[in-house]
Short mmCIF file of C-alpha atoms in Angstrom, two decimals:
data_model
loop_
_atom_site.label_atom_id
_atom_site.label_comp_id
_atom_site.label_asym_id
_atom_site.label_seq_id
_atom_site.Cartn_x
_atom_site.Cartn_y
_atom_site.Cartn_z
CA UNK C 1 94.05 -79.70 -180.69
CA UNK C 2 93.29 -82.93 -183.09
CA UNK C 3 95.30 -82.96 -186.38
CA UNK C 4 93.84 -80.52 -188.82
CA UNK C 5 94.68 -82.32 -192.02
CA UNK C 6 98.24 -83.19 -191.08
CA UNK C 7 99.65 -86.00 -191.44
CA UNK C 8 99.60 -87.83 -187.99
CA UNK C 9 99.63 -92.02 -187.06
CA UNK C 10 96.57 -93.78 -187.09
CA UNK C 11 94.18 -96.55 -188.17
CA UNK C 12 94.34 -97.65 -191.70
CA UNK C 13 91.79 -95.98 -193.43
CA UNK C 14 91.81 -92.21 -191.70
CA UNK C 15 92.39 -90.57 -194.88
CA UNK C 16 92.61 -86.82 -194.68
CA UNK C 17 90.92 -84.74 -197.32
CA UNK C 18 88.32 -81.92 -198.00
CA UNK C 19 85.05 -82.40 -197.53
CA UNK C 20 82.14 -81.94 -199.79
CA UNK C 21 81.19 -78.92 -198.51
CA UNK C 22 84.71 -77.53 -199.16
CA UNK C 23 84.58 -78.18 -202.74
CA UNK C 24 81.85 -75.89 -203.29
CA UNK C 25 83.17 -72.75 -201.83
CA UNK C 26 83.62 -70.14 -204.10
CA UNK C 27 86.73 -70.07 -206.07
CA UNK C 28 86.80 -66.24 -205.96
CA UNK C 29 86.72 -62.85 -203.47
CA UNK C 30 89.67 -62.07 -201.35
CA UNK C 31 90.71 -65.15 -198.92
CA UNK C 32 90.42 -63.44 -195.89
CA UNK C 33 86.85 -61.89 -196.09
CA UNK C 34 85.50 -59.06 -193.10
CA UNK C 35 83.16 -60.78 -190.19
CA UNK C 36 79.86 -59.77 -191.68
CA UNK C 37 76.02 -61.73 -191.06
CA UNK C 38 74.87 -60.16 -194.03
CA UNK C 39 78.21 -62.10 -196.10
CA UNK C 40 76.22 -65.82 -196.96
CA UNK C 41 79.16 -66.69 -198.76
CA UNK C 42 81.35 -66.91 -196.05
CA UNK C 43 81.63 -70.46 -194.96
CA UNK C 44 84.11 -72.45 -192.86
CA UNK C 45 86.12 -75.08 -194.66
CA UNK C 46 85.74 -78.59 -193.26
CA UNK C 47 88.56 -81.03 -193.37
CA UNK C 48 87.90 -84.24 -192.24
CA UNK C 49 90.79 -85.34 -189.57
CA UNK C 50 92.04 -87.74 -187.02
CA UNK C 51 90.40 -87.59 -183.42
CA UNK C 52 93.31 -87.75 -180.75
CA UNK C 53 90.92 -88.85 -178.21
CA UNK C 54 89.50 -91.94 -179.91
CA UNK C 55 91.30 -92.23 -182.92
CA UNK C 56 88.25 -92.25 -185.19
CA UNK C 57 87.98 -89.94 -187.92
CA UNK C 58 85.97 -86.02 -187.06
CA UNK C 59 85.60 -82.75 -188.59
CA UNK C 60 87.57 -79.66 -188.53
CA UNK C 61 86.14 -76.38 -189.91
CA UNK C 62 88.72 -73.41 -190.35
CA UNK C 63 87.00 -69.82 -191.10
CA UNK C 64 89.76 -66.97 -192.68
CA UNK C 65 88.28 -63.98 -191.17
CA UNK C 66 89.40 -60.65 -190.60
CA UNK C 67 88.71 -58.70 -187.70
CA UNK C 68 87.77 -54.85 -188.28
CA UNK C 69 90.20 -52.50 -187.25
CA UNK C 70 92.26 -55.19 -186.10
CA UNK C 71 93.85 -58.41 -188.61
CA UNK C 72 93.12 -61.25 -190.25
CA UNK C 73 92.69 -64.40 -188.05
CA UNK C 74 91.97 -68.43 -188.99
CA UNK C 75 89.54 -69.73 -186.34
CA UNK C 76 89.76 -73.67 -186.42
CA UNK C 77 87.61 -75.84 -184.43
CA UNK C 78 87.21 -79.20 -184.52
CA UNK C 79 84.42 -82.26 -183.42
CA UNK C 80 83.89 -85.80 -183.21
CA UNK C 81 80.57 -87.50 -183.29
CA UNK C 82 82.23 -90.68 -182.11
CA UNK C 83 83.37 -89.55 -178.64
CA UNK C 84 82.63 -85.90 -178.62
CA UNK C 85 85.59 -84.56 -178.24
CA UNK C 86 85.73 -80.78 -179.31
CA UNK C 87 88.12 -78.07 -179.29
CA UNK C 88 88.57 -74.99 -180.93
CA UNK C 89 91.55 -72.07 -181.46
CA UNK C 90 92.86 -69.42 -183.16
CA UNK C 91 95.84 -68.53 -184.91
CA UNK C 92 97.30 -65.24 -186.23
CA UNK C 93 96.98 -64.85 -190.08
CA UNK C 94 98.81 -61.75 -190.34
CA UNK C 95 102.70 -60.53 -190.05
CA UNK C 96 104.37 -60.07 -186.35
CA UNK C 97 103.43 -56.31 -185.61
CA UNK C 98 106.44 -53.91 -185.42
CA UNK C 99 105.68 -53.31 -181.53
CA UNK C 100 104.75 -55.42 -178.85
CA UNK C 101 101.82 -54.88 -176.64
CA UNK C 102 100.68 -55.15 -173.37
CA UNK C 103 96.94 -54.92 -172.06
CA UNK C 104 96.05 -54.57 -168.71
CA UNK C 105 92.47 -54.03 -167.86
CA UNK C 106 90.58 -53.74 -164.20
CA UNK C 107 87.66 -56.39 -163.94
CA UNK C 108 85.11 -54.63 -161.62
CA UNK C 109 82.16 -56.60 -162.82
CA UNK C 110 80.74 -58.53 -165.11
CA UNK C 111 80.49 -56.29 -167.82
CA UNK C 112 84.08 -56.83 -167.66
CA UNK C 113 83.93 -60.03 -168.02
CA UNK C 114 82.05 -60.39 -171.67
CA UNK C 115 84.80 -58.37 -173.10
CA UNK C 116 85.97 -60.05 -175.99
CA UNK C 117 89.71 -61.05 -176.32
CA UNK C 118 91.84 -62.68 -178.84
CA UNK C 119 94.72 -64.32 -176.91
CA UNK C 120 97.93 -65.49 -179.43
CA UNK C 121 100.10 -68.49 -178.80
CA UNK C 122 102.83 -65.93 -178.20
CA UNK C 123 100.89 -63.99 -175.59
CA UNK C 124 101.59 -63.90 -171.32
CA UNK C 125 98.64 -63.95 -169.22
CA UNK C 126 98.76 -62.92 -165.73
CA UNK C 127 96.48 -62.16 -162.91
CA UNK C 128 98.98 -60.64 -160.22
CA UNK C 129 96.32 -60.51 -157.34
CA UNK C 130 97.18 -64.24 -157.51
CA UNK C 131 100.60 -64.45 -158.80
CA UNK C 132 98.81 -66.94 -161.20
CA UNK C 133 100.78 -66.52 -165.03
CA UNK C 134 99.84 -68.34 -167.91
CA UNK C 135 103.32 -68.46 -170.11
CA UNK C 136 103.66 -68.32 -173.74
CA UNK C 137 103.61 -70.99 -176.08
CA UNK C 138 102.19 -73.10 -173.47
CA UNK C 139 98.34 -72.38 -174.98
CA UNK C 140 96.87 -72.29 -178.41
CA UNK C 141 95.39 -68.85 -179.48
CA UNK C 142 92.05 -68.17 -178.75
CA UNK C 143 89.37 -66.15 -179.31
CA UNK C 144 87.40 -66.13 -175.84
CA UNK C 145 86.62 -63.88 -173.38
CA UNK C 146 87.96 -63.02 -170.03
CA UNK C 147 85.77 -65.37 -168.18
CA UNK C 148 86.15 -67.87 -170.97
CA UNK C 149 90.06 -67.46 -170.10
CA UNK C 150 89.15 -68.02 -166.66
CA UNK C 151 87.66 -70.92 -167.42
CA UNK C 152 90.09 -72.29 -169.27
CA UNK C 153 92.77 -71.84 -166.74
CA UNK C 154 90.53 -73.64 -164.24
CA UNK C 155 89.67 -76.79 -166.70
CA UNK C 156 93.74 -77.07 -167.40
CA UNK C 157 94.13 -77.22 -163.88
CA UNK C 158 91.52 -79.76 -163.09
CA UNK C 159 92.49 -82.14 -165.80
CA UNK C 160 95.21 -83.74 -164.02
CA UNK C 161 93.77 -83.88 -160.24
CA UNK C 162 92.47 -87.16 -159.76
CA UNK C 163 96.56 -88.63 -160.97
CA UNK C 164 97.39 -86.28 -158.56
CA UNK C 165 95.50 -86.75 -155.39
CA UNK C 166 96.34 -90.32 -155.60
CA UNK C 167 100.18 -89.95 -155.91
CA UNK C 168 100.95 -86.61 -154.85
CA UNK C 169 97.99 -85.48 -152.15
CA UNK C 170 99.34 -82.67 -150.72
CA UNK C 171 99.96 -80.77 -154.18
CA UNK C 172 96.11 -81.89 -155.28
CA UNK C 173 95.40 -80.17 -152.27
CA UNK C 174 96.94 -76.60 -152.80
CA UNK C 175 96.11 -76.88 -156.61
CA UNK C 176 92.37 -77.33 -155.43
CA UNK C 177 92.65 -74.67 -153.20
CA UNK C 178 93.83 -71.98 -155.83
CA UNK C 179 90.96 -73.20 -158.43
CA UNK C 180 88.92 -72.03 -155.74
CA UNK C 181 90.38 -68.96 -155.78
CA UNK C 182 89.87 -69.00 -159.54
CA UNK C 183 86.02 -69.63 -159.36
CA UNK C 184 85.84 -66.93 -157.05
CA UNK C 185 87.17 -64.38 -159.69
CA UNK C 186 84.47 -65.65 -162.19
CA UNK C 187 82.19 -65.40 -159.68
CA UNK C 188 83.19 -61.98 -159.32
CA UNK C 189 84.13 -61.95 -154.99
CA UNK C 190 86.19 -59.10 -155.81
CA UNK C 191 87.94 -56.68 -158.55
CA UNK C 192 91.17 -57.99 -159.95
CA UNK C 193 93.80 -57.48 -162.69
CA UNK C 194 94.32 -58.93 -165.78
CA UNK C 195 97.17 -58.41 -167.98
CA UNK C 196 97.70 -59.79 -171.36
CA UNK C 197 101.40 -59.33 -172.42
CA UNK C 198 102.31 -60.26 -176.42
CA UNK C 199 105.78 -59.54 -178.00
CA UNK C 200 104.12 -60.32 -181.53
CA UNK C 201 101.44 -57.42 -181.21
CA UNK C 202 98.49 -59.83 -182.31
CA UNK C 203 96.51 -60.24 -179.19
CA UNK C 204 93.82 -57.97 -178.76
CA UNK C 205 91.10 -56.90 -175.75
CA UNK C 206 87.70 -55.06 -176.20
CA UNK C 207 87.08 -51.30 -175.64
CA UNK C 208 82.82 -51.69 -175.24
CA UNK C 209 82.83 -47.68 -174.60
CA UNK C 210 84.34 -47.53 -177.95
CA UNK C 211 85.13 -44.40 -179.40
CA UNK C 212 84.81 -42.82 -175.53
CA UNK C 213 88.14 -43.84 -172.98
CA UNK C 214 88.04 -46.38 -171.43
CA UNK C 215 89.26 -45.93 -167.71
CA UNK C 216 89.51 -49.91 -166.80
CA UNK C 217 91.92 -50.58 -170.00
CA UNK C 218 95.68 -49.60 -170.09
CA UNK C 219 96.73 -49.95 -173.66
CA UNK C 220 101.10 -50.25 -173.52
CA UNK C 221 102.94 -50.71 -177.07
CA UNK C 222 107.31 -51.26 -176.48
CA UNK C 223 109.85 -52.38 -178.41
CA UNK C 224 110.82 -56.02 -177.73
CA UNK C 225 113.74 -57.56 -176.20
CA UNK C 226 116.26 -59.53 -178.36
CA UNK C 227 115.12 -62.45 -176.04
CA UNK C 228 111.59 -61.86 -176.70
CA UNK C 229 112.60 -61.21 -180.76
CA UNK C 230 114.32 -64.67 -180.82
CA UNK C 231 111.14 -66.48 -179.18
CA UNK C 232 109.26 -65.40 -181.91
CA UNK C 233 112.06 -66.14 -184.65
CA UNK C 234 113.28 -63.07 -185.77
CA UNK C 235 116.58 -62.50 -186.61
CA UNK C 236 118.26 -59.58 -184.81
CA UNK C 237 119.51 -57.12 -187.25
CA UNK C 238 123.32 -56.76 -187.67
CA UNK C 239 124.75 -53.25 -186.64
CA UNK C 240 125.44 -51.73 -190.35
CA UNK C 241 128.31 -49.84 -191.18
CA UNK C 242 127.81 -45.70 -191.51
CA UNK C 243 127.78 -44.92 -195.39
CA UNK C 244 128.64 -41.67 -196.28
CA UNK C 245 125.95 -39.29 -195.75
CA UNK C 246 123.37 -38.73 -198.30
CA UNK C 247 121.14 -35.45 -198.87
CA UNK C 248 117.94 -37.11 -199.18
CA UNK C 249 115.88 -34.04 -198.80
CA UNK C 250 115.42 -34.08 -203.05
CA UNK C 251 115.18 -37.82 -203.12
CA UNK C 252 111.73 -39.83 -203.08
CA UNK C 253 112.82 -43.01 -201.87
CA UNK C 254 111.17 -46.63 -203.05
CA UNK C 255 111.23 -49.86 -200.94
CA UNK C 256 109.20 -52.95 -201.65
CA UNK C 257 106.39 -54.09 -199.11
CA UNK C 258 103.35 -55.77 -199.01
CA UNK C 259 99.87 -54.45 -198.85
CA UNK C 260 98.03 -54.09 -195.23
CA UNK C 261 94.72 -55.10 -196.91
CA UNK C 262 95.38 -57.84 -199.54
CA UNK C 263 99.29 -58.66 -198.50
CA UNK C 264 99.70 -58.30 -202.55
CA UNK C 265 103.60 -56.75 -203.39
CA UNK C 266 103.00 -53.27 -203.59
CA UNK C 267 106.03 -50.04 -203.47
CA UNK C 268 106.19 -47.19 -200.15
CA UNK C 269 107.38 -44.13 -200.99
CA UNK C 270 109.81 -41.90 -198.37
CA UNK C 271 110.45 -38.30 -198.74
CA UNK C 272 111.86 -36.24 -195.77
CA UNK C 273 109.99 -32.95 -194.93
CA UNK C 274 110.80 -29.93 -193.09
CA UNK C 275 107.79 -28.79 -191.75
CA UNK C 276 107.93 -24.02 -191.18
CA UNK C 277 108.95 -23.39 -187.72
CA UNK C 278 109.06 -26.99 -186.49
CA UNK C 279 111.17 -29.90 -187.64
CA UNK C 280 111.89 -32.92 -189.93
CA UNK C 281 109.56 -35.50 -190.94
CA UNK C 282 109.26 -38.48 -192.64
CA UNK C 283 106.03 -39.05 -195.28
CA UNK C 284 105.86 -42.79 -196.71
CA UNK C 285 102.74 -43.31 -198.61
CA UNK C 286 101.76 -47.06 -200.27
CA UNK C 287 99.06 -47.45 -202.85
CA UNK C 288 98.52 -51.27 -204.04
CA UNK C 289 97.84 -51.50 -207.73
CA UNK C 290 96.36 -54.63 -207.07
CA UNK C 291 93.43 -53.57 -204.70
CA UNK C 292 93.35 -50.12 -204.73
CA UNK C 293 94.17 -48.98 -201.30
CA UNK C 294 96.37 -46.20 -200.71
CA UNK C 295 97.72 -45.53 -197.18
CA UNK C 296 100.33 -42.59 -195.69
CA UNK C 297 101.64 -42.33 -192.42
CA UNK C 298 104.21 -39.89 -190.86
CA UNK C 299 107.26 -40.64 -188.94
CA UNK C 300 109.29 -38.12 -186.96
CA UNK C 301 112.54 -37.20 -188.16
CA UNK C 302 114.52 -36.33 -185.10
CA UNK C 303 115.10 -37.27 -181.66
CA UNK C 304 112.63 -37.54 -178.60
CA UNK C 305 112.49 -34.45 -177.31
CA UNK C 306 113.47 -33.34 -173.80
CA UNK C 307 109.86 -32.48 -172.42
CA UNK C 308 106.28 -33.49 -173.83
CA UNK C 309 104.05 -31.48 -175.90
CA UNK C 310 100.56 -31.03 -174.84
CA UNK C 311 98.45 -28.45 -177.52
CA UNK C 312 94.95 -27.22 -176.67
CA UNK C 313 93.20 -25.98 -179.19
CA UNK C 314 89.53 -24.11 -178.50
CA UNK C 315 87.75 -24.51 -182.07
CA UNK C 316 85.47 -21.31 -182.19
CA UNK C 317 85.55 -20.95 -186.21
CA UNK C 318 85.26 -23.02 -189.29
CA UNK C 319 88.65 -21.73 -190.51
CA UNK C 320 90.33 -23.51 -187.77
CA UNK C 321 89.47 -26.49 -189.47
CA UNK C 322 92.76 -26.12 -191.91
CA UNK C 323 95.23 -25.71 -189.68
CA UNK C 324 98.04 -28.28 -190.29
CA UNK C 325 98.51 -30.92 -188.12
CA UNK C 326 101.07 -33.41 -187.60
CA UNK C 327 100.41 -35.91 -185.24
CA UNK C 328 102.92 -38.61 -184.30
CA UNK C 329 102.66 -42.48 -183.05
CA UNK C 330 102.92 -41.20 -179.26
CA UNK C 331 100.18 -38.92 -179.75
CA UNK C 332 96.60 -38.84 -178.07
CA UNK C 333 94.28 -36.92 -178.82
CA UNK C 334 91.11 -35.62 -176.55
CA UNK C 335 88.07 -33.84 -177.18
CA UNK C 336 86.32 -33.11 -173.74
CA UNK C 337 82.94 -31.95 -175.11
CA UNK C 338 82.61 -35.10 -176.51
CA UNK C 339 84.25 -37.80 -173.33
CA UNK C 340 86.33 -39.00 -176.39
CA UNK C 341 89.87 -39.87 -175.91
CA UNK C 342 92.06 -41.16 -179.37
CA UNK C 343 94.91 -43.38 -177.63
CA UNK C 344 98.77 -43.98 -178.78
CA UNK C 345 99.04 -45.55 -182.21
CA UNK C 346 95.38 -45.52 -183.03
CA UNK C 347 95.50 -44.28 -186.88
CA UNK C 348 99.12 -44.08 -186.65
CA UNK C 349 101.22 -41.11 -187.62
CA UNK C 350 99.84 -38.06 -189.86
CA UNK C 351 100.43 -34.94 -191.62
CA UNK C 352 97.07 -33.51 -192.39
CA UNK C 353 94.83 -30.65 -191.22
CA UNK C 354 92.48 -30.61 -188.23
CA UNK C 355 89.45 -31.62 -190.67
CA UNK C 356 91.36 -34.36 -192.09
CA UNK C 357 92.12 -35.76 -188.68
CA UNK C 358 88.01 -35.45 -187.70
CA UNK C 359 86.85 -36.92 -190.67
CA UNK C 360 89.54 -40.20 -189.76
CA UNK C 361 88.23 -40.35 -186.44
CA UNK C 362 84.77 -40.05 -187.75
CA UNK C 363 85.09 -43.03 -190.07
CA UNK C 364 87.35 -45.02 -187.65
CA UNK C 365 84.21 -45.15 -185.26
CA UNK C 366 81.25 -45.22 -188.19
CA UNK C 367 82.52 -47.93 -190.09
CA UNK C 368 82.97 -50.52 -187.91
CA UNK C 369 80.51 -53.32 -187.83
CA UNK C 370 81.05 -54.33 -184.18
CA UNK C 371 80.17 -50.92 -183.10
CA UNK C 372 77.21 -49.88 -185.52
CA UNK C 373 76.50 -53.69 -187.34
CA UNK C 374 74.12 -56.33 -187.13
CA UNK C 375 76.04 -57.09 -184.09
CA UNK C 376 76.10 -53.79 -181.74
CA UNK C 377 73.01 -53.49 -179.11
CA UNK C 378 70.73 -50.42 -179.89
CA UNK C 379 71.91 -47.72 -176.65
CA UNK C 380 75.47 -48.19 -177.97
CA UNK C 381 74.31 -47.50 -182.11
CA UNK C 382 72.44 -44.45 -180.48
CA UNK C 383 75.48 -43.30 -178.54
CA UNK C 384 77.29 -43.79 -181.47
CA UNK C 385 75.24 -41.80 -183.82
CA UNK C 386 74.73 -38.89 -181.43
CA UNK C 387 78.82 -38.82 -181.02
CA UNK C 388 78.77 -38.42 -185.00
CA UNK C 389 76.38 -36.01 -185.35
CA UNK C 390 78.36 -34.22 -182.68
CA UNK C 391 81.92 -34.54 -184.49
CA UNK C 392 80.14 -33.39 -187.83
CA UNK C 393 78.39 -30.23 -186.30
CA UNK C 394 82.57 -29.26 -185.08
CA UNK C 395 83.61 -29.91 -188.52
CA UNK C 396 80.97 -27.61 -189.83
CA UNK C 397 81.88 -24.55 -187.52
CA UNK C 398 78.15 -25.07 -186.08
CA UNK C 399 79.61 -26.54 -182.53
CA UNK C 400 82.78 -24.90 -180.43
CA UNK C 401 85.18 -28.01 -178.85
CA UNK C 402 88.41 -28.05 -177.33
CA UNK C 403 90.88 -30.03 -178.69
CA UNK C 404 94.00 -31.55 -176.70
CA UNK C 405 96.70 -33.29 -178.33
CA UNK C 406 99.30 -34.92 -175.64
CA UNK C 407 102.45 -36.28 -176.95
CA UNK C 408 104.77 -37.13 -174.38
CA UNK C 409 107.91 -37.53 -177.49
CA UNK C 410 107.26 -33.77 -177.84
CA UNK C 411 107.30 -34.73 -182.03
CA UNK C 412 103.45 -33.38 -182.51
CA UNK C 413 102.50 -29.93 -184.24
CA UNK C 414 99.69 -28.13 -184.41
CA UNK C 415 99.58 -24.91 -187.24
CA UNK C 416 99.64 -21.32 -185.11
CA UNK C 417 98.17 -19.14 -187.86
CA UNK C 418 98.47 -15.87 -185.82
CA UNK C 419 102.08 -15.91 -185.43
CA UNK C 420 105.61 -17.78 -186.59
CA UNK C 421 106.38 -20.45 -183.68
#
């Protein structure tokens, strides 16, 4: 990447400093604004800055963006009319994720292949068929997609090859062999495996069946190592001494944190919950005076249980609709009738009843842009809407579902109003 602004050695004269254009953004509006072409006033910066190829002075334009349902993002790309150089990248705006995650999807065709990805500078990429790994740290981020990481594998491969086939002939040789192999995959010869490993969280691979399952993608959130922790430069928390123990049960606890939508400070609350014939829970709710949004999320207050939990539930009256529901981070959730399949994590943990936990899944799918925007293709808005309609009719009583929630932490809980357990 050239140097965005910073200060780097060059010719007298390459003075770094905002454009024209820059000055005339809008001093006001949230920094990071949602991807929207219907937003005119969202602009890229441009920064004029030092060409590495030639050393003559080119533009880079940096875009704060923020991906629905996923974070905010700075996309940076940069150009020189001298030499026409060009390069482009991404970096992660947002905080390192509490969880790690791992992605690994089945490329069957080329469908596959257009699938949007944002790859972090933390991230592992790997395509085992090959035993080809790209490590972390050893690429900028980018937002691509899997045949533009393809691609971009290949071109770092090829940049070196004519230094190598004159000093080193034989290597030249088996590198030019296994770019082969590499075209091959793009050119789709056969199915293969890609798997996208980040410690941070940030990186991020389509779902184009979105809200249905998608059978080619294995979503995988863990905890991270102390090795991986200490790559990304956090500091492993010191074993604390046990207090005295505290009846919190009375208490509503405060902590300072930072709001998920405008990263102003903002106050959680805590409260532990026994929930009738089930167990301990934890409630933390955040509203930001500052923007306005209010968030809750529930935490289970015990252990992981022995065995898994899987509820079915066969919705034949409106009344079911306020049953409670507590639904952990290790919960899916499945609704046959309509092929739709909630994953781990997805809307987090909640106490609520089984209307509440619709109507989120309802506006999780009907408010995204990529999925019902300017930018979604008209079968998939159609699909979309009928799936809606569908979900609303359930709500309504007018429309008998089953509903399956699978928790493999056994720490979900579904209200039985006909009897005490």
């Amino acid at each position: 990447m050239s140097a965005s602004g910073a200060v780097q050695p060059g010719p007298p004269g390459a003075a770094v400093g905002p454009s024209s254009s820059a000055a005339g953004l809008p001093a006001t509006g949230p920094l990071f604004r949602p991807l929207s072409a219907e937003d005119e006033e969202q602009q890229p910066t441009e920064i004029e800055s030092l060409c590495m190829n030639c050393y003559r002075n080119g533009t880079t334009r940096l875009l704060l963006t923020k991906i629905p349902f996923f974070r905010e993002i700075i996309v940076s790309s940069f150009s020189c009319e001298h030499c026409g150089w060009s390069n482009t990248e991404i970096q992660s705006a947002g905080r390192i994720q509490d969880q790690g995650v791992r992605y690994t999807l089945t490329v069957r065709g080329q469908e596959d292949m257009n699938r949007e990805v944002v790859k972090t500078d933390s991230a592992t990429t790997r395509i085992p068929e090959l035993d080809f790994e790209i490590p972390a740290f050893s690429q900028k981020g980018a937002l691509t997609t899997v045949e533009g990481l393809i691609s971009r594998a290949i071109s770092g491969l090829e940049q070196d090859q004519p230094t190598r086939r004159a000093t080193e002939h034989a290597i030249a040789e088996r590198i030019d062999e296994f770019i082969g192999k590499l075209k091959d995959l793009k050119r789709m010869a056969s199915p293969f495996t890609l798997v996208i490993d980040d410690p941070s969280g940030n990186s991020f691979v389509e779902n184009p069946h979105a809200p249905q399952k998608d059978d080619a993608l294995v979503i995988t959130h863990y905890n991270r190592t102390p090795q991986q922790a200490e790559m990304l430069g956090l500091q492993a928390e010191a074993p604390e001494e046990k207090s005295e123990e505290e009846d919190l049960r009375n208490e509503v606890l405060q902590f300072n944190t930072n709001c998920p939508e405008c990263n102003a400070p903002a106050q959680t609350n805590m409260k532990l919950v026994q929930i009738p014939h089930f167990k301990e829970v934890i409630i933390m709710a955040t509203n930001c005076e500052n923007c306005g949004h209010r968030t809750n999320e529930v935490k289970s207050g015990g252990a992981v249980e022995p065995l898994g939990t899987k509820i079915t539930l066969h919705i034949t009256d409106p009344s079911d609709m306020t049953r409670d529901l507590l639904k952990s981070e290790t919960c899916s959730v499945e609704i046959p009738e309509l092929e739709f399949e909630l994953g781990m994590a997805v809307l987090g943990g909640k106490f609520t009843t089984l209307e509440g936990l619709l109507k989120d899944i309802r506006e999780l799918v009907t408010k995204n842009p990529f999925t019902l925007g300017d930018s979604s293709n008209p079968d998939q808005s159609e699909k979309l809407q009928e799936f809606s309609q569908k979900l609303d009719q359930i709500i309504e009583g007018k429309m008998k579902a089953h509903f399956t929630m699978d928790d493999p932490a056994g720490n979900s809980y579904l209200q039985n109003v006909h009897g005490s357990s």
